[in-house]
Amino acid sequence: MPVRSASGLVAYVNARLIDPASGLDAKGALLTNGEIIADCGPGLFQGGVPSDIDVVDCGGLCLAPGLVDMRVQVREPGEEHKETLKSAGEAAVAGGVTSMVCLPNTEPVIDDVATVEFVARRARKIGLAKIYPYAAATKNLDGKELSEMGMLAEAGALAFTDGTKAIRDALVMRRALSYAATFGAMIVQHAEDPSLAEDGAMNEGEIATRMGLAGIPAAAEVIMLERDIRLVELTGGRYHAAHVSTAEGVDVIRRAKANGLDVTCDTAPPYFALNELAVGDYRTFAKLSPPLRSEADRQAIVAALKDGTIDAVASDHAPQDQDSKRLPFALAEAGGVGLETLLAVTLELFHNNHLSLIDALGLVSHGPAEILGLPAGSLKVGQAADLVLFDPDRPWMVDPDRFRSKSKNSPFDGRPVQGMVRRTVIDGRTVFDRDG
Amino acid sequence: MLLDMADGYVEQNRSLDKRKNLLRGRTVVNLFFENSTRTRTSFELAGKRLGADVINMQVSASSVQKGETLIDTAMTLNAMHLDVLVVRHPDSGAVKLLSEKVNCAVINGGDGSHEHPTQALLDALTIRRRKGRLSGLTVAICGDVLHSRVARSNIHLLNVMGARVRLVGPRTLLPSQVERMGVEVFHDMRAGLEDVDVVMMLRIQNERMRGNFIPSIREYFHFFGLDYDKLALAKPDAVIMHPGPMNRGVEIDSDVADDVERSLIREQVEMGVAVRMACLHALAGPLPNADGGA
């Protein structure tokens, strides 16, 4: 399976090259030399491939930069029964993800240099998708004292976040934004006012009322975003809102961007592909944080993806075992796995004529790479050869039992989707080959 | 239908020989994860009066273990070949979850703030016996609708039976978009009670409240407690109901609650046994037994 010739050169021919970074979408070929992209373009190898170069025939399928997933919960260290760096890595490459960023809400929390280095070391050893950690913005995610952001950034932490917890205290947020900016670092917020959200199990509204479940109002998100934007104005900090889920939430971001603030945001596939009705008969796999919202919110998220207000799509991969989900709805843990459905569900934006194929791909590659400042998400010559070869039209049914992820809690369970990964290449090395 | 069947059981329950052998050989288990006096007792009586073997299980639903206990208990009980399982649980949807794990019939004895269907049935029977009908009546459900499974089940059933339903309460105790459930919403109790046929009071559910929904009992009673003053706005023959247990002096004045002319609260309890007999009959009766059924 590993394709690597004596010369270290591999030619991917007969491909539809799609590079969201440069806007290239054309038939052509790509050449890798060892770990990097050596050449790429429509005219490459038109006269044939020299015999000392190994050839991968792409069969006319799409060859694009590997996906960059900017929000993944890996559960290692601490909850290895739900997911490990290895199982997450396997799930990632099966989903075409070549770089992923993990949240610090592990046990122990990623809030010191040693844990950052542990994750980096483990990821290198496993050799699957590249794993970059976010570090905690506050020690032990307690929302009180700032973590050692400077040293953590030096050790490789990409940005700072309290993971699935909002940074609740306005003063702490102000200082986090301000201090992180000292090192050019970004704060990633789970934008949800805890006092409005903590008793709730799903979106507030008619469905929650009928089901007798306590609701989380959209205002919980909007209030936190509004507050944070004021603090960004105050501090000049760099702010990223994770998984925006409401119509008014994207309005807040839209206004902040129009005012020239250094603000970005992402959403996750459930928020543009599902609505609160997916909770149905107390389906805990559809219990997410933030909760699935109304249909009007879902449509607003699609609109914000189209107009560029939302910069990226992340899987928001949150593995939970059976024991955490096989519970009465209010007691079940929130979250869904998403690494293996990220590409296919994002491609719904293309198949439903909301976005071009290249723009849909940009949301899961170039978009997040730009936000994070990662050298990834493009087919630029000289860049690491992190590639995904996929068939954009190939239909399949989401079957979590076949996931590589240790946990099977997908909100997309049983959904028919289109777009299948055939091969994933990292640093020039094929790490996943569906046909191999 | 269930109400007619229950009507028949009212007479049986008033006679000296209250026992039938319809469910002889059947096992009914009352699985209660939450305290209950009248629901559990009435299911127990209902089962025994139909000749079934009835077992009560009170499981403490404490802390984080409750979910695991739920599934584990379900699997354990399932292995004992029950015929009917009556379940009450403090979490919405828990009964549905449990019903997926067992092979026997499951009756929802109340789940969280979701549903309490047998309470709605006994309320409907109580009203029908007094008023002779349900269709066309106006019923005001007053108080803590937010936490009330009784309110939700009653809204569904009364609407189906052709009654008009009003909800009355402070905004903090009415759930979001509840008007979409086919009800009229009032925040002024006097306006809400005007010309109604039935006043259904709900208990303030302190045990489900996290934080402060009302500033004080005194203030609540002043605006939303049922007394003769407010009741005067309802129809002269309007009746008073309460699913119990009552907080006297909180949502209802003692004199009103004990008014033999107007209050159906004790009759509701009586109807509870009959309705639950009808439910058990409907679910487990058709199965053959040594006596050839009823």
XYZ file of C-alpha atoms in Angstrom:
730
model
C 0.000 0.000 0.000
C 2.638 2.662 0.778
C 3.470 4.285 -2.499
C 7.016 5.489 -2.496
C 9.486 4.885 -5.270
C 13.230 4.628 -5.068
C 13.469 8.121 -6.463
C 11.021 9.356 -3.829
C 8.870 10.768 -6.597
C 5.177 9.942 -6.990
C 2.979 11.264 -9.782
C -0.754 11.559 -9.260
C -2.097 11.662 -12.788
C -5.531 11.887 -14.353
C -6.853 13.944 -11.450
C -9.297 16.783 -11.092
C -7.047 19.114 -9.121
C -8.929 21.321 -6.692
C -6.979 23.874 -4.693
C -9.204 26.243 -2.712
C -6.162 28.322 -1.789
C -5.350 29.284 -5.367
C -8.748 28.778 -6.972
C -7.431 26.044 -9.242
C -10.045 23.552 -10.411
C -8.769 21.721 -13.483
C -7.760 18.371 -14.837
C -4.086 17.747 -14.294
C -1.397 16.012 -12.307
C 0.540 16.460 -9.115
C 4.047 15.356 -8.268
C 5.296 14.689 -4.779
C 8.936 14.466 -3.876
C 9.331 12.703 -0.569
C 7.248 14.653 1.899
C 6.475 17.684 -0.206
C 4.521 18.758 -3.260
C 7.092 19.205 -6.016
C 4.840 20.248 -8.868
C 1.198 20.575 -9.672
C -0.842 21.801 -12.602
C -2.979 21.117 -15.648
C -0.047 20.745 -18.029
C 2.081 18.459 -15.873
C 3.069 15.081 -17.418
C 1.120 15.729 -20.579
C 3.905 14.045 -22.471
C 3.883 11.037 -20.130
C 5.475 10.241 -16.807
C 9.219 9.389 -16.732
C 9.771 5.746 -15.843
C 11.604 6.378 -12.559
C 8.510 8.006 -11.070
C 5.792 5.933 -9.432
C 2.352 6.640 -10.771
C -1.005 6.823 -9.042
C -3.855 6.986 -11.534
C -6.574 9.101 -9.924
C -9.190 7.899 -12.376
C -10.537 11.393 -12.901
C -11.456 11.832 -9.251
C -10.815 14.947 -7.185
C -7.376 15.501 -5.714
C -7.410 18.227 -3.097
C -5.467 19.362 -0.056
C -6.120 17.113 2.926
C -8.817 18.337 5.277
C -7.921 20.504 8.245
C -10.313 19.845 11.115
C -10.048 22.641 13.637
C -12.178 21.175 16.407
C -11.718 17.598 17.562
C -12.031 16.043 20.992
C -9.632 13.154 21.161
C -10.237 11.966 24.766
C -6.606 10.899 25.220
C -5.244 11.265 27.815
C -7.930 10.281 30.280
C -10.895 8.761 28.485
C -9.261 6.235 26.200
C -12.348 4.042 26.317
C -14.079 6.662 24.161
C -11.280 7.539 21.750
C -7.510 7.515 21.550
C -5.050 9.498 19.515
C -4.633 6.371 17.418
C -8.328 5.652 16.812
C -8.978 9.340 16.151
C -6.044 9.315 13.737
C -7.486 6.337 11.897
C -10.913 7.943 11.766
C -9.376 11.166 10.527
C -7.489 9.686 7.608
C -10.519 7.590 6.627
C -12.396 10.881 6.483
C -9.700 12.618 4.438
C -8.527 14.701 7.395
C -4.755 15.179 7.390
C -4.488 17.770 10.156
C -6.654 18.085 13.224
C -6.654 20.322 16.216
C -7.595 18.767 19.522
C -9.283 20.416 22.456
C -7.615 20.624 25.861
C -10.519 19.061 27.792
C -8.650 15.853 28.488
C -7.721 14.300 31.808
C -5.302 15.814 32.729
C -6.195 19.029 31.001
C -3.784 20.267 28.337
C -2.728 23.299 30.325
C 0.991 22.748 30.728
C 3.948 22.240 28.474
C 4.380 18.579 29.382
C 0.892 17.637 28.196
C 1.315 19.576 24.959
C 4.528 17.685 24.343
C 2.896 14.378 25.242
C 0.222 14.867 22.607
C 2.749 15.927 19.992
C 5.000 12.956 20.770
C 2.144 10.451 20.654
C 0.840 11.884 17.400
C 4.261 11.669 15.764
C 4.642 8.077 16.861
C 1.248 7.082 15.501
C 2.058 8.739 12.200
C -1.494 9.220 10.988
C -3.199 12.614 10.801
C -1.119 15.469 12.146
C -2.391 16.513 15.539
C -2.039 20.035 16.866
C -3.281 20.876 20.336
C -5.163 23.871 21.546
C -4.126 24.563 25.109
C -6.374 25.649 27.937
C -6.940 29.370 28.202
C -7.311 29.051 31.958
C -5.640 26.617 34.327
C -7.567 23.362 34.595
C -10.297 25.012 32.473
C -11.548 26.582 35.682
C -12.151 29.949 34.067
C -10.141 31.780 36.715
C -6.369 31.943 36.252
C -4.726 32.284 32.849
C -2.588 29.395 31.647
C 1.066 29.920 30.718
C 0.128 30.974 27.216
C 3.551 32.129 26.126
C 5.308 28.916 27.044
C 2.448 26.801 25.787
C 2.567 28.584 22.436
C 6.305 27.982 22.263
C 5.693 24.305 22.945
C 3.287 24.141 20.026
C -0.160 25.082 21.283
C -1.978 26.595 18.293
C -4.452 28.726 20.210
C -6.190 28.902 23.574
C -9.621 27.763 24.595
C -11.474 26.322 27.538
C -12.790 23.656 25.196
C -16.438 22.830 25.641
C -16.735 25.353 28.461
C -17.303 29.001 27.812
C -14.908 31.485 29.328
C -17.630 32.833 31.530
C -16.162 35.709 33.483
C -15.900 38.906 31.456
C -12.742 40.042 33.205
C -11.017 36.703 32.635
C -11.997 36.852 28.960
C -10.724 40.384 28.687
C -7.361 39.377 30.116
C -7.180 36.163 28.084
C -7.738 38.091 24.839
C -5.312 40.748 25.863
C -2.580 38.445 27.117
C -2.853 36.007 24.208
C -2.503 38.929 21.795
C 0.904 39.600 23.362
C 2.044 36.382 21.694
C -0.095 36.814 18.611
C -2.289 33.969 19.823
C -5.993 33.482 19.339
C -8.743 32.737 21.845
C -11.303 30.148 20.742
C -14.603 30.431 22.561
C -17.484 28.041 23.086
C -19.921 30.914 22.896
C -22.742 30.024 25.232
C -23.749 31.839 28.394
C -23.516 29.104 31.034
C -26.177 30.544 33.319
C -28.732 30.448 30.502
C -27.585 27.099 29.175
C -26.598 24.877 32.048
C -30.003 23.439 32.910
C -31.016 22.959 29.292
C -30.900 19.799 27.219
C -31.993 21.024 23.787
C -33.002 24.116 21.849
C -35.642 26.144 23.625
C -38.964 26.283 21.833
C -42.023 24.305 20.916
C -40.252 20.958 20.537
C -38.568 21.203 23.945
C -41.854 22.271 25.494
C -43.682 19.300 24.009
C -40.967 16.897 25.096
C -40.846 18.308 28.593
C -37.157 19.119 28.286
C -35.546 22.260 29.624
C -34.447 24.485 26.754
C -31.341 26.462 25.886
C -32.388 29.729 24.239
C -30.593 31.051 21.178
C -29.922 34.122 23.308
C -27.381 32.086 25.321
C -25.151 32.108 22.247
C -25.960 35.611 21.110
C -25.332 37.212 24.492
C -21.925 35.585 24.825
C -20.911 36.547 21.293
C -22.051 40.146 21.795
C -20.107 40.398 25.034
C -16.988 38.852 23.552
C -17.073 41.169 20.553
C -17.107 44.150 22.939
C -14.073 42.695 24.674
C -12.318 42.194 21.349
C -12.949 45.884 20.663
C -11.560 46.745 24.056
C -8.434 44.595 23.834
C -7.632 44.324 20.138
C -7.448 40.586 20.675
C -7.814 37.801 18.155
C -11.068 35.906 18.640
C -12.584 32.824 17.096
C -16.100 31.632 17.860
C -16.489 27.883 17.599
C -19.597 26.142 16.239
C -21.898 29.095 15.759
C -25.426 27.728 15.601
C -27.946 30.577 15.517
C -29.184 33.145 13.020
C -28.570 36.025 15.401
C -25.178 34.596 16.330
C -23.937 34.848 12.753
C -25.387 38.362 12.577
C -23.174 39.369 15.481
C -20.097 37.951 13.733
C -21.112 39.581 10.448
C -21.305 42.982 12.118
C -17.998 42.478 13.947
C -16.275 41.641 10.667
C -17.842 44.644 8.986
C -16.390 46.757 11.773
C -12.949 45.426 10.964
C -12.426 43.347 14.088
C -10.080 40.378 14.057
C -12.852 37.860 14.447
C -13.512 34.538 12.754
C -15.906 31.699 13.330
C -16.697 28.157 12.329
C -19.691 25.924 12.418
C -20.077 22.154 12.378
C -22.003 19.985 9.899
C -24.944 19.289 12.242
C -25.776 22.992 12.361
C -26.263 23.327 8.614
C -27.485 19.791 7.914
C -29.862 19.107 10.820
C -32.323 20.955 12.996
C -33.895 20.397 16.405
C -36.358 17.864 14.975
C -33.477 15.373 14.821
C -33.851 15.059 18.587
C -37.119 13.303 17.720
C -38.011 10.647 20.182
C -35.329 11.559 22.735
C -32.515 10.563 20.381
C -29.472 11.267 22.496
C -27.121 11.013 19.488
C -28.677 14.313 18.425
C -27.908 15.902 21.782
C -25.123 18.312 20.940
C -23.548 21.376 22.475
C -24.650 23.919 21.368
C -27.977 22.198 20.747
C -29.427 21.627 17.282
C -31.454 24.734 16.530
C -34.588 25.670 14.637
C -34.987 25.332 10.877
C -34.731 29.124 10.506
C -31.386 29.021 12.314
C -30.180 26.183 10.111
C -31.021 28.183 7.011
C -29.220 31.214 8.412
C -26.109 29.085 8.956
C -26.243 27.971 5.314
C -26.613 31.609 4.244
C -23.637 32.606 6.403
C -21.542 29.853 4.825
C -22.490 31.204 1.418
C -21.707 34.835 2.171
C -18.419 34.037 3.901
C -19.413 35.122 7.397
C -18.535 31.624 8.546
C -14.900 30.953 7.706
C -14.625 27.247 8.305
C -16.431 24.008 9.011
C -15.052 21.763 11.746
C -16.271 18.291 12.630
C -16.688 19.121 16.335
C -15.834 15.454 16.833
C -17.000 14.475 20.329
C -16.779 10.756 20.993
C -19.098 9.358 23.682
C -19.464 5.736 24.644
C -22.748 3.857 24.993
C -22.918 4.443 28.730
C -22.785 8.195 28.212
C -25.554 8.198 25.611
C -27.862 5.358 26.685
C -29.493 7.591 29.264
C -32.567 9.722 29.694
C -32.046 12.699 27.389
C -31.328 15.290 30.056
C -28.651 13.093 31.639
C -26.909 12.002 28.436
C -23.590 13.562 27.455
C -23.630 15.993 24.552
C -21.669 15.627 21.335
C -21.331 13.541 18.205
C -18.479 11.956 16.314
C -17.785 13.694 13.019
C -14.349 12.977 11.557
C -15.639 10.377 9.130
C -18.654 12.387 7.975
C -17.043 15.835 7.766
C -16.331 15.710 4.052
C -19.538 14.042 2.901
C -21.883 16.248 4.922
C -19.955 19.393 3.944
C -20.323 18.325 0.320
C -24.100 18.541 0.804
C -23.547 22.285 0.512
C -22.275 21.607 -2.999
C -24.819 18.957 -3.938
C -27.657 21.203 -2.740
C -26.321 24.036 -4.917
C -25.408 26.349 -2.062
C -21.689 26.417 -2.817
C -19.333 25.407 -5.596
C -17.290 22.290 -4.965
C -14.114 24.315 -4.497
C -15.761 26.673 -2.000
C -17.230 23.795 -0.012
C -13.787 22.201 0.124
C -12.225 25.490 1.141
C -14.322 25.486 4.311
C -12.656 22.285 5.489
C -9.113 22.917 4.255
C -7.882 26.346 3.281
C -10.366 28.163 5.559
C -9.314 26.615 8.870
C -5.623 26.556 7.846
C -5.775 30.329 7.309
C -7.430 30.935 10.682
C -4.859 28.818 12.479
C -1.870 29.906 10.443
C -1.080 26.303 9.566
C 1.049 25.481 6.513
C -1.705 23.237 5.165
C -4.871 23.325 3.117
C -3.304 24.101 -0.255
C -1.573 22.413 -3.201
C 1.237 24.948 -3.222
C 4.570 23.674 -4.428
C 6.927 23.169 -1.512
C 4.167 22.482 0.951
C 3.762 19.172 2.774
C 2.132 16.603 0.494
C -1.067 16.236 2.549
C -3.686 15.172 0.051
C -7.098 13.645 -0.233
C -8.382 11.816 -3.288
C -12.157 11.535 -3.289
C -15.168 10.846 -5.436
C -17.525 13.787 -4.888
C -20.611 11.962 -6.123
C -20.265 8.456 -4.739
C -23.330 7.778 -2.532
C -23.138 5.878 0.735
C -25.105 5.451 3.924
C -23.671 6.612 7.230
C -23.175 3.462 9.287
C -21.403 4.220 12.557
C -20.653 0.526 13.135
C -18.160 0.827 10.308
C -16.454 3.903 11.742
C -12.796 3.667 12.723
C -13.600 5.911 15.644
C -13.984 4.018 18.916
C -17.270 5.763 19.601
C -20.285 5.439 17.335
C -22.404 8.388 18.440
C -23.128 10.023 15.101
C -26.079 12.384 14.719
C -25.978 11.385 11.037
C -26.603 7.695 11.738
C -28.391 6.200 8.723
C -28.181 9.349 6.608
C -27.621 8.915 2.871
C -24.692 11.094 1.806
C -22.537 11.667 -1.256
C -18.777 11.943 -1.489
C -16.332 9.240 -0.539
C -12.642 9.388 0.324
C -10.578 6.955 -1.782
C -7.090 7.778 -0.589
C -5.432 9.979 2.000
C -1.799 11.013 1.742
C 0.213 12.625 4.530
C 3.734 13.921 3.953
C 3.756 12.063 0.652
C 2.870 8.771 2.313
C -0.438 6.990 1.630
C -1.989 6.451 5.054
C -5.421 5.427 3.872
C -6.392 3.627 0.684
C -9.966 2.412 0.360
C -9.043 0.371 -2.688
C -5.725 -0.903 -1.350
C -62.815 2.934 24.782
C -60.793 3.380 27.959
C -63.093 5.918 29.613
C -66.165 3.712 29.141
C -64.304 0.706 30.438
C -63.180 2.743 33.427
C -66.757 3.850 34.057
C -67.655 0.204 34.550
C -64.842 -0.273 37.024
C -66.072 2.643 39.120
C -69.145 0.594 40.008
C -67.105 -2.506 40.712
C -64.870 -0.524 43.035
C -67.877 0.780 44.929
C -69.307 -2.689 45.477
C -68.334 -5.016 48.286
C -66.652 -7.598 46.117
C -64.055 -5.562 44.329
C -62.093 -8.393 42.863
C -62.092 -9.980 39.430
C -59.806 -12.670 38.075
C -59.293 -11.145 34.678
C -55.563 -10.815 35.128
C -54.980 -13.955 37.160
C -51.457 -15.213 36.550
C -50.281 -11.872 35.206
C -47.448 -9.995 36.827
C -47.593 -6.235 37.131
C -44.576 -4.369 38.449
C -44.732 -0.791 39.623
C -41.253 0.569 39.044
C -41.000 3.988 40.642
C -37.847 6.066 40.468
C -39.627 8.936 42.125
C -41.860 9.195 45.146
C -45.551 8.771 44.583
C -48.463 7.974 46.800
C -51.581 8.014 44.724
C -50.277 6.845 41.365
C -48.426 3.895 42.835
C -51.175 2.918 45.254
C -53.848 3.157 42.624
C -51.894 1.051 40.144
C -51.301 -1.472 42.899
C -54.963 -1.595 43.827
C -55.974 -1.711 40.184
C -53.730 -4.683 39.535
C -54.839 -6.545 42.646
C -58.513 -5.950 42.010
C -58.067 -7.517 38.599
C -56.359 -10.537 40.112
C -52.816 -9.856 38.985
C -49.704 -10.333 41.074
C -48.437 -6.842 41.814
C -44.974 -5.940 42.974
C -43.849 -2.458 43.930
C -40.284 -1.413 43.386
C -39.114 1.902 44.714
C -35.722 2.735 43.265
C -33.917 5.767 44.513
C -32.968 7.890 41.587
C -29.962 9.412 43.211
C -27.106 11.291 41.569
C -25.313 10.168 38.434
C -26.091 6.492 38.777
C -29.736 6.826 37.903
C -29.385 6.246 34.167
C -27.368 3.096 34.547
C -29.790 1.878 37.136
C -32.596 2.475 34.679
C -31.216 0.264 31.907
C -29.843 -2.327 34.306
C -33.111 -2.529 36.193
C -35.011 -2.862 32.941
C -32.852 -5.761 31.796
C -33.143 -7.465 35.159
C -36.897 -7.142 35.290
C -37.238 -8.242 31.703
C -35.576 -11.517 32.575
C -38.366 -12.152 35.095
C -41.074 -12.284 32.420
C -43.384 -9.506 33.471
C -46.620 -8.736 31.701
C -47.005 -5.077 32.545
C -44.456 -2.613 33.803
C -45.635 0.699 35.224
C -42.812 3.202 35.303
C -42.372 6.584 36.860
C -39.111 8.456 36.380
C -37.931 12.012 37.103
C -36.481 12.447 33.592
C -38.439 13.184 30.441
C -38.155 10.353 27.933
C -36.884 7.817 30.465
C -39.979 5.618 30.166
C -39.623 5.546 26.399
C -35.955 4.574 26.743
C -36.858 1.800 29.151
C -39.687 0.529 26.951
C -37.128 -0.119 24.202
C -35.335 -2.521 26.503
C -38.159 -4.759 27.694
C -40.574 -7.146 26.012
C -43.634 -6.501 28.172
C -46.249 -3.764 28.006
C -45.082 -0.518 29.587
C -47.374 2.096 31.099
C -46.005 5.576 31.590
C -46.684 6.493 35.198
C -45.161 9.920 34.661
C -41.808 10.876 33.127
C -40.118 14.115 34.112
C -41.965 17.116 32.745
C -43.096 15.195 29.689
C -46.269 13.116 30.129
C -48.526 11.522 32.695
C -51.152 9.910 30.487
C -53.156 7.994 33.112
C -53.599 11.210 35.089
C -55.076 12.883 32.003
C -57.409 9.915 31.522
C -58.614 10.004 35.109
C -59.113 13.756 34.886
C -61.143 13.315 31.718
C -63.247 10.603 33.350
C -63.836 12.785 36.395
C -64.965 15.704 34.264
C -67.133 13.555 32.029
C -68.933 11.964 34.966
C -69.732 15.356 36.468
C -70.443 17.318 33.305
C -71.693 14.511 31.108
C -69.323 15.473 28.315
C -65.897 16.877 27.496
C -66.606 18.398 24.137
C -67.271 22.119 24.220
C -66.105 22.642 27.798
C -63.522 25.252 28.684
C -60.808 24.024 31.017
C -58.299 26.344 32.669
C -55.037 24.660 33.729
C -53.389 26.949 36.255
C -49.967 27.264 37.800
C -46.634 25.553 37.252
C -47.118 24.362 33.679
C -43.375 24.516 33.021
C -42.577 21.515 35.203
C -45.888 19.745 34.773
C -46.313 16.475 32.915
C -49.943 16.490 34.053
C -50.546 19.712 32.116
C -48.962 18.381 28.932
C -50.956 15.145 28.954
C -54.155 17.017 29.748
C -53.586 19.488 26.916
C -53.262 16.601 24.456
C -56.253 14.642 25.714
C -58.641 17.541 26.265
C -57.889 18.924 22.811
C -58.545 15.539 21.246
C -61.835 15.283 23.141
C -62.984 18.674 21.869
C -62.526 20.770 24.991
C -60.941 24.228 24.910
C -57.828 24.549 27.023
C -56.518 27.674 28.703
C -53.250 27.949 30.554
C -52.895 30.421 33.390
C -49.671 31.283 35.156
C -46.777 33.699 35.547
C -44.507 33.846 32.519
C -41.670 32.141 34.365
C -43.778 29.026 34.870
C -45.073 28.723 31.296
C -42.763 26.957 28.839
C -41.569 28.624 25.671
C -44.002 28.586 22.718
C -46.555 26.595 24.686
C -49.311 28.410 22.774
C -48.372 26.221 19.813
C -49.796 23.226 21.657
C -53.306 24.448 20.932
C -54.031 26.442 24.057
C -54.903 29.995 24.997
C -52.430 31.551 27.416
C -53.341 33.955 30.236
C -51.094 35.686 32.719
C -53.976 37.268 34.597
C -55.781 34.562 36.507
C -59.055 36.484 36.709
C -59.185 36.846 32.931
C -58.141 33.222 32.519
C -60.887 31.893 34.764
C -63.687 33.876 33.211
C -66.561 31.573 32.244
C -64.573 28.364 32.473
C -66.255 25.046 33.295
C -63.282 23.432 34.948
C -60.427 24.894 36.987
C -57.512 22.518 37.111
C -54.871 23.605 39.593
C -51.283 22.393 39.353
C -48.884 21.856 42.163
C -45.895 24.160 42.486
C -43.110 21.633 41.927
C -40.381 22.906 44.176
C -38.407 19.695 43.779
C -37.968 20.279 40.031
C -37.138 23.958 40.311
C -33.570 25.049 39.957
C -33.373 28.606 41.073
C -36.035 31.128 41.652
C -39.130 31.099 39.449
C -41.400 33.005 41.797
C -40.335 35.569 44.382
C -42.442 34.292 47.261
C -45.316 32.002 48.175
C -47.226 35.016 49.431
C -46.943 36.801 46.120
C -47.752 33.636 44.170
C -50.882 32.967 46.156
C -51.958 36.571 45.810
C -51.899 36.450 42.013
C -52.235 32.774 41.107
C -53.658 30.952 44.118
C -57.226 29.745 43.749
C -59.615 31.321 46.248
C -63.338 32.053 46.179
C -62.640 35.532 44.968
C -61.013 34.405 41.738
C -63.277 31.374 41.408
C -66.283 33.715 41.279
C -65.293 34.615 37.717
C -65.687 31.055 36.507
C -69.094 29.641 35.634
C -71.318 29.174 38.704
C -71.147 25.407 38.309
C -67.435 25.326 37.568
C -65.591 22.480 39.252
C -62.157 22.431 40.849
C -59.530 19.800 40.266
C -55.991 19.156 41.466
C -53.751 16.179 40.652
C -52.310 16.219 44.150
C -50.527 16.390 46.402
C -51.801 19.880 47.175
C -49.809 22.699 48.667
C -52.621 24.275 50.639
C -52.257 28.014 50.841
C -49.781 28.045 47.947
C -51.738 27.294 44.806
C -55.081 26.626 46.416
C -57.020 27.902 49.407
C -58.014 25.125 51.832
C -61.662 26.119 51.883
C -61.890 25.884 48.097
C -60.052 22.579 48.012
C -62.438 21.051 50.544
C -65.647 22.497 49.075
C -67.804 19.404 48.605
C -69.973 21.152 46.019
C -67.184 22.342 43.763
C -64.090 20.292 44.429
C -63.618 17.015 42.546
C -60.236 16.374 44.068
C -61.288 13.304 46.028
C -63.245 11.944 43.111
C -60.125 12.246 40.976
C -58.393 9.807 43.293
C -61.326 7.385 43.036
C -61.303 7.618 39.252
C -57.570 6.967 39.311
C -58.089 3.385 40.387
C -60.803 2.783 37.793
C -58.832 4.293 34.942
C -55.754 2.276 35.812
C -57.846 -0.891 35.933
C -59.069 -0.061 32.458
C -55.508 0.468 31.238
C -54.316 -2.825 32.702
C -57.380 -4.552 31.296
C -56.783 -3.135 27.832
C -53.121 -4.121 27.806
C -53.100 -7.476 29.578
C -56.742 -8.556 29.506
C -56.871 -9.932 25.973
C -54.199 -12.508 26.793
C -55.743 -15.899 27.650
C -55.474 -17.322 31.160
C -56.720 -20.351 33.071
C -60.055 -18.721 33.779
C -60.576 -17.846 30.173
C -60.375 -14.163 30.925
C -63.115 -12.147 32.542
